[in-house]
Amino acid sequence: VLKRAPLWLVVLASGAVIGATVRIEREVSGALIALLIFSSALVGLLQQTLP
Amino acid sequence: VIARPDVLRGSAGSWQARALLYTVAALSAAGLSGLVLGTLGRAIDPSTRAGAATLLAAVGLFVGLVRLAGARLAPLQCDRETPQSWLHQGLRLAAIKNGLALGNGATTRLGFWSWYLIPLSALLLGDPLAGAAIYGVYGLTRGVSAWIWIVMTVRAHRIGADPRDIPPRILGWGHVASYVSAAQLTAVATVVLVAVGF
């Protein structure tokens, strides 16, 4: 894990900041749904690389 | 099927019609799956859903970090392609069946742990419309991808390139896709943990 610290740290920090923002806004569902919709599209796209 | 020139010139209607059938089937299967999961989720107590989301996000965070560290945990999956025998049932029916199977995804090759974000989100949000939107977008992405493959194949024919070179090129991005997927899983799991869990 330590060898790749910068990448996972950036990912973790980004997630924490977004999560905290979503929480502060108290509109968990709206912001979270938007994130999950984007996430779904990304999964579908990444799956195109599967054999 | 889509990338093969002989299938593109097949006799079972135009390839555009088959591609459209595939896209609509993928979108329908995914949207319906999300709707059903969202409806089921609504029947679950909100605090139970929040607890489950927190627990699963912790698991997702672990799996994502393991992959980012260079190790690999094979996802729980059926790991199978859609049956070739469907092609013998007619190209239109094959397109529809492929769309339904890939739009839902559960019985096919998932490839990445991040796929589980889709059904679990649809279930644990407990909102049928949100579930349909989340799952539907996934199905739409898979459905629209057929058109991208077709365009690439047609373009390869036009410039005299071999369309059989396209699949290996795209499959070559698999390693990068695996890391992107792990980063995505890690980020979304962290968001859920911070926003819902703590």
Coordinates of C-alpha atoms in Angstrom, one line a residue:
Chain A
V1 CA 0.0 0.0 0.0
L2 CA 2.8 2.4 0.9
K3 CA 4.4 2.1 -2.5
R4 CA 1.3 3.6 -4.0
A5 CA 0.6 6.0 -1.2
P6 CA 0.0 9.1 -3.4
L7 CA -2.7 7.5 -5.5
W8 CA -4.7 5.9 -2.8
L9 CA -4.2 9.0 -0.6
V10 CA -5.6 11.2 -3.3
V11 CA -8.5 8.9 -3.8
L12 CA -9.2 8.6 -0.1
A13 CA -8.9 12.4 0.5
S14 CA -11.2 13.1 -2.5
G15 CA -13.8 10.7 -1.2
A16 CA -13.6 12.2 2.3
V17 CA -14.0 15.7 1.0
I18 CA -17.0 14.8 -1.2
G19 CA -18.5 12.8 1.6
A20 CA -18.1 15.6 4.1
T21 CA -19.6 18.1 1.6
V22 CA -22.6 15.8 1.0
R23 CA -23.1 15.4 4.7
I24 CA -22.9 19.2 5.4
E25 CA -25.4 19.9 2.7
R26 CA -27.8 17.6 4.5
E27 CA -29.0 16.6 1.0
V28 CA -27.4 13.3 1.1
S29 CA -29.8 11.6 -1.3
G30 CA -29.5 14.1 -4.2
A31 CA -25.8 14.5 -4.3
L32 CA -25.2 10.8 -3.6
I33 CA -27.5 9.8 -6.3
A34 CA -25.7 12.0 -8.8
L35 CA -22.4 10.5 -7.8
L36 CA -23.8 7.0 -8.1
I37 CA -25.3 7.7 -11.5
F38 CA -21.9 8.9 -12.7
S39 CA -20.3 5.9 -11.1
S40 CA -22.7 3.5 -12.9
A41 CA -21.9 5.0 -16.2
L42 CA -18.2 4.6 -15.5
V43 CA -18.6 0.9 -14.6
G44 CA -20.5 0.3 -17.9
L45 CA -17.7 2.0 -19.8
L46 CA -14.9 0.2 -18.0
Q47 CA -16.6 -3.1 -18.7
Q48 CA -16.1 -2.6 -22.4
T49 CA -12.4 -3.6 -21.8
L50 CA -13.5 -7.0 -20.6
P51 CA -12.8 -10.0 -22.9
Chain B
V1 CA -21.2 -10.2 -33.3
I2 CA -21.3 -6.4 -33.9
A3 CA -17.7 -6.2 -35.0
R4 CA -18.0 -8.9 -37.6
P5 CA -18.5 -7.6 -41.2
D6 CA -20.5 -10.6 -42.2
V7 CA -22.9 -10.0 -39.4
L8 CA -23.1 -6.3 -40.3
R9 CA -24.3 -7.3 -43.7
G10 CA -26.5 -10.0 -42.2
S11 CA -30.0 -10.7 -43.6
A12 CA -32.0 -10.4 -40.4
G13 CA -32.9 -6.7 -40.9
S14 CA -30.4 -3.9 -40.8
W15 CA -27.6 -3.9 -38.3
Q16 CA -28.9 -0.5 -37.1
A17 CA -32.2 -2.2 -36.1
R18 CA -30.4 -4.9 -34.2
A19 CA -28.2 -2.5 -32.5
L20 CA -31.2 -0.4 -31.5
L21 CA -33.0 -3.5 -30.2
Y22 CA -29.8 -4.3 -28.1
T23 CA -29.6 -0.8 -26.7
V24 CA -33.3 -0.7 -25.8
A25 CA -33.2 -4.1 -24.2
A26 CA -30.1 -3.2 -22.2
L27 CA -31.7 0.0 -21.0
S28 CA -35.1 -1.7 -20.2
A29 CA -33.5 -4.6 -18.2
A30 CA -31.3 -2.2 -16.2
G31 CA -34.1 0.3 -15.5
L32 CA -36.4 -2.5 -14.4
S33 CA -33.8 -4.1 -12.2
G34 CA -33.2 -0.7 -10.5
L35 CA -36.9 -0.1 -10.1
V36 CA -37.4 -3.6 -8.5
L37 CA -34.4 -3.2 -6.2
G38 CA -35.4 0.3 -5.2
T39 CA -38.9 -1.0 -4.4
L40 CA -37.5 -3.8 -2.3
G41 CA -35.2 -1.4 -0.6
R42 CA -38.0 0.8 0.4
A43 CA -39.5 -2.0 2.5
I44 CA -36.3 -2.2 4.5
D45 CA -36.0 0.0 7.6
P46 CA -33.9 3.1 6.8
S47 CA -31.5 2.6 9.8
T48 CA -30.9 -1.0 8.6
R49 CA -30.2 0.3 5.1
A50 CA -27.8 2.9 6.5
G51 CA -26.0 0.2 8.6
A52 CA -25.7 -2.1 5.7
A53 CA -24.4 0.7 3.5
T54 CA -21.8 1.5 6.1
L55 CA -20.7 -2.1 6.4
L56 CA -20.6 -2.7 2.6
A57 CA -18.7 0.6 2.1
A58 CA -16.1 -0.5 4.6
V59 CA -15.7 -3.8 2.6
G60 CA -15.6 -1.8 -0.7
L61 CA -12.9 0.5 0.7
F62 CA -10.8 -2.5 1.7
V63 CA -11.1 -4.2 -1.7
G64 CA -10.4 -0.9 -3.5
L65 CA -7.3 -0.2 -1.5
V66 CA -6.0 -3.8 -2.0
R67 CA -6.3 -3.3 -5.8
L68 CA -4.7 0.1 -5.7
A69 CA -1.8 -1.5 -3.8
G70 CA -1.2 -3.8 -6.7
A71 CA -2.9 -7.0 -5.4
R72 CA -6.0 -8.5 -7.0
L73 CA -9.1 -9.9 -5.5
A74 CA -11.2 -11.6 -8.1
P75 CA -14.8 -10.3 -8.0
L76 CA -17.6 -12.6 -7.1
Q77 CA -19.2 -13.3 -10.5
C78 CA -20.6 -15.8 -12.8
D79 CA -17.8 -14.9 -15.2
R80 CA -19.4 -16.1 -18.4
E81 CA -20.1 -14.6 -21.7
T82 CA -23.6 -14.6 -23.2
P83 CA -24.3 -18.0 -24.9
Q84 CA -23.2 -18.3 -28.5
S85 CA -26.3 -20.5 -29.1
W86 CA -28.4 -17.4 -29.0
L87 CA -27.1 -16.6 -32.4
H88 CA -28.8 -19.7 -33.8
Q89 CA -32.2 -18.3 -32.6
G90 CA -32.0 -15.4 -35.0
L91 CA -29.9 -12.2 -34.9
R92 CA -32.7 -10.0 -33.7
L93 CA -33.6 -12.3 -30.8
A94 CA -29.9 -12.6 -30.0
A95 CA -29.6 -8.8 -29.9
I96 CA -32.5 -8.6 -27.5
K97 CA -31.3 -11.4 -25.3
N98 CA -27.8 -9.9 -25.2
G99 CA -29.1 -6.6 -24.3
L100 CA -31.3 -8.0 -21.5
A101 CA -28.4 -10.0 -20.1
L102 CA -25.7 -7.3 -20.3
G103 CA -28.1 -4.6 -19.2
N104 CA -28.8 -6.4 -16.0
G105 CA -25.2 -7.7 -15.8
A106 CA -25.6 -10.0 -12.8
T107 CA -25.3 -13.3 -14.8
T108 CA -22.5 -12.1 -17.0
R109 CA -18.8 -11.3 -16.6
L110 CA -18.6 -8.4 -14.1
G111 CA -14.9 -7.9 -14.2
F112 CA -14.7 -5.3 -11.4
W113 CA -15.9 -5.2 -7.8
S114 CA -17.2 -1.7 -8.5
W115 CA -20.1 -3.3 -10.4
Y116 CA -21.7 -4.1 -7.1
L117 CA -22.1 -0.3 -6.4
I118 CA -25.0 -0.4 -8.9
P119 CA -27.4 -3.0 -7.5
L120 CA -26.5 -2.2 -3.9
S121 CA -27.0 1.5 -4.4
A122 CA -30.4 0.8 -6.0
L123 CA -31.4 -1.4 -3.1
L124 CA -30.0 0.6 -0.2
L125 CA -31.2 4.0 -1.3
G126 CA -34.7 2.6 -1.0
D127 CA -36.0 4.9 -3.8
P128 CA -37.4 3.1 -6.9
L129 CA -36.8 6.1 -9.2
A130 CA -33.3 6.6 -8.0
G131 CA -32.7 2.9 -8.4
A132 CA -34.0 3.0 -11.9
A133 CA -31.9 6.0 -12.8
I134 CA -28.7 4.5 -11.3
Y135 CA -29.1 1.1 -12.9
G136 CA -30.6 2.5 -16.1
V137 CA -27.6 4.7 -16.8
Y138 CA -25.5 1.6 -16.4
G139 CA -27.7 -0.2 -19.0
L140 CA -27.6 2.7 -21.3
T141 CA -23.8 2.9 -21.2
R142 CA -23.6 -0.8 -22.0
G143 CA -26.3 -0.4 -24.7
V144 CA -24.7 2.6 -26.4
S145 CA -21.3 1.0 -26.4
A146 CA -22.6 -1.3 -29.2
W147 CA -22.8 1.8 -31.4
I148 CA -19.3 2.8 -30.6
W149 CA -18.1 -0.6 -31.6
I150 CA -20.1 -0.4 -34.9
V151 CA -18.7 3.0 -35.7
M152 CA -15.2 1.9 -35.1
T153 CA -15.7 -1.2 -37.2
V154 CA -17.2 0.8 -40.1
R155 CA -14.4 3.3 -39.9
A156 CA -11.8 0.5 -39.9
H157 CA -13.4 -0.9 -43.1
R158 CA -13.4 2.6 -44.7
I159 CA -9.7 3.2 -44.1
G160 CA -8.8 -0.3 -45.1
A161 CA -7.8 -1.4 -41.6
D162 CA -8.6 -4.8 -40.2
P163 CA -11.6 -4.5 -37.8
R164 CA -10.3 -7.6 -36.0
D165 CA -7.5 -5.3 -34.6
I166 CA -10.1 -3.3 -32.6
P167 CA -11.0 -5.8 -29.9
P168 CA -7.4 -6.5 -28.9
R169 CA -6.7 -2.8 -28.7
I170 CA -9.6 -2.2 -26.4
L171 CA -8.9 -5.3 -24.3
G172 CA -5.4 -3.9 -23.9
W173 CA -6.8 -1.1 -21.8
G174 CA -8.0 -3.7 -19.2
H175 CA -5.1 -3.1 -16.8
V176 CA -5.8 0.6 -16.7
A177 CA -9.5 0.0 -16.4
S178 CA -8.9 -2.2 -13.4
Y179 CA -7.0 0.6 -11.5
V180 CA -9.6 3.2 -12.5
S181 CA -12.3 0.9 -11.2
A182 CA -10.5 0.4 -7.9
A183 CA -10.0 4.1 -7.5
Q184 CA -13.7 4.6 -8.2
L185 CA -14.7 2.0 -5.7
T186 CA -12.4 3.5 -3.1
A187 CA -13.7 7.0 -3.6
V188 CA -17.4 6.1 -3.6
A189 CA -16.9 3.8 -0.5
T190 CA -15.2 6.7 1.3
V191 CA -18.0 9.1 0.3
V192 CA -20.6 6.7 1.7
L193 CA -18.7 6.1 4.9
V194 CA -18.3 9.8 5.5
A195 CA -21.7 10.9 4.4
V196 CA -23.8 8.0 5.8
G197 CA -21.6 6.1 8.2
F198 CA -19.9 8.2 10.8

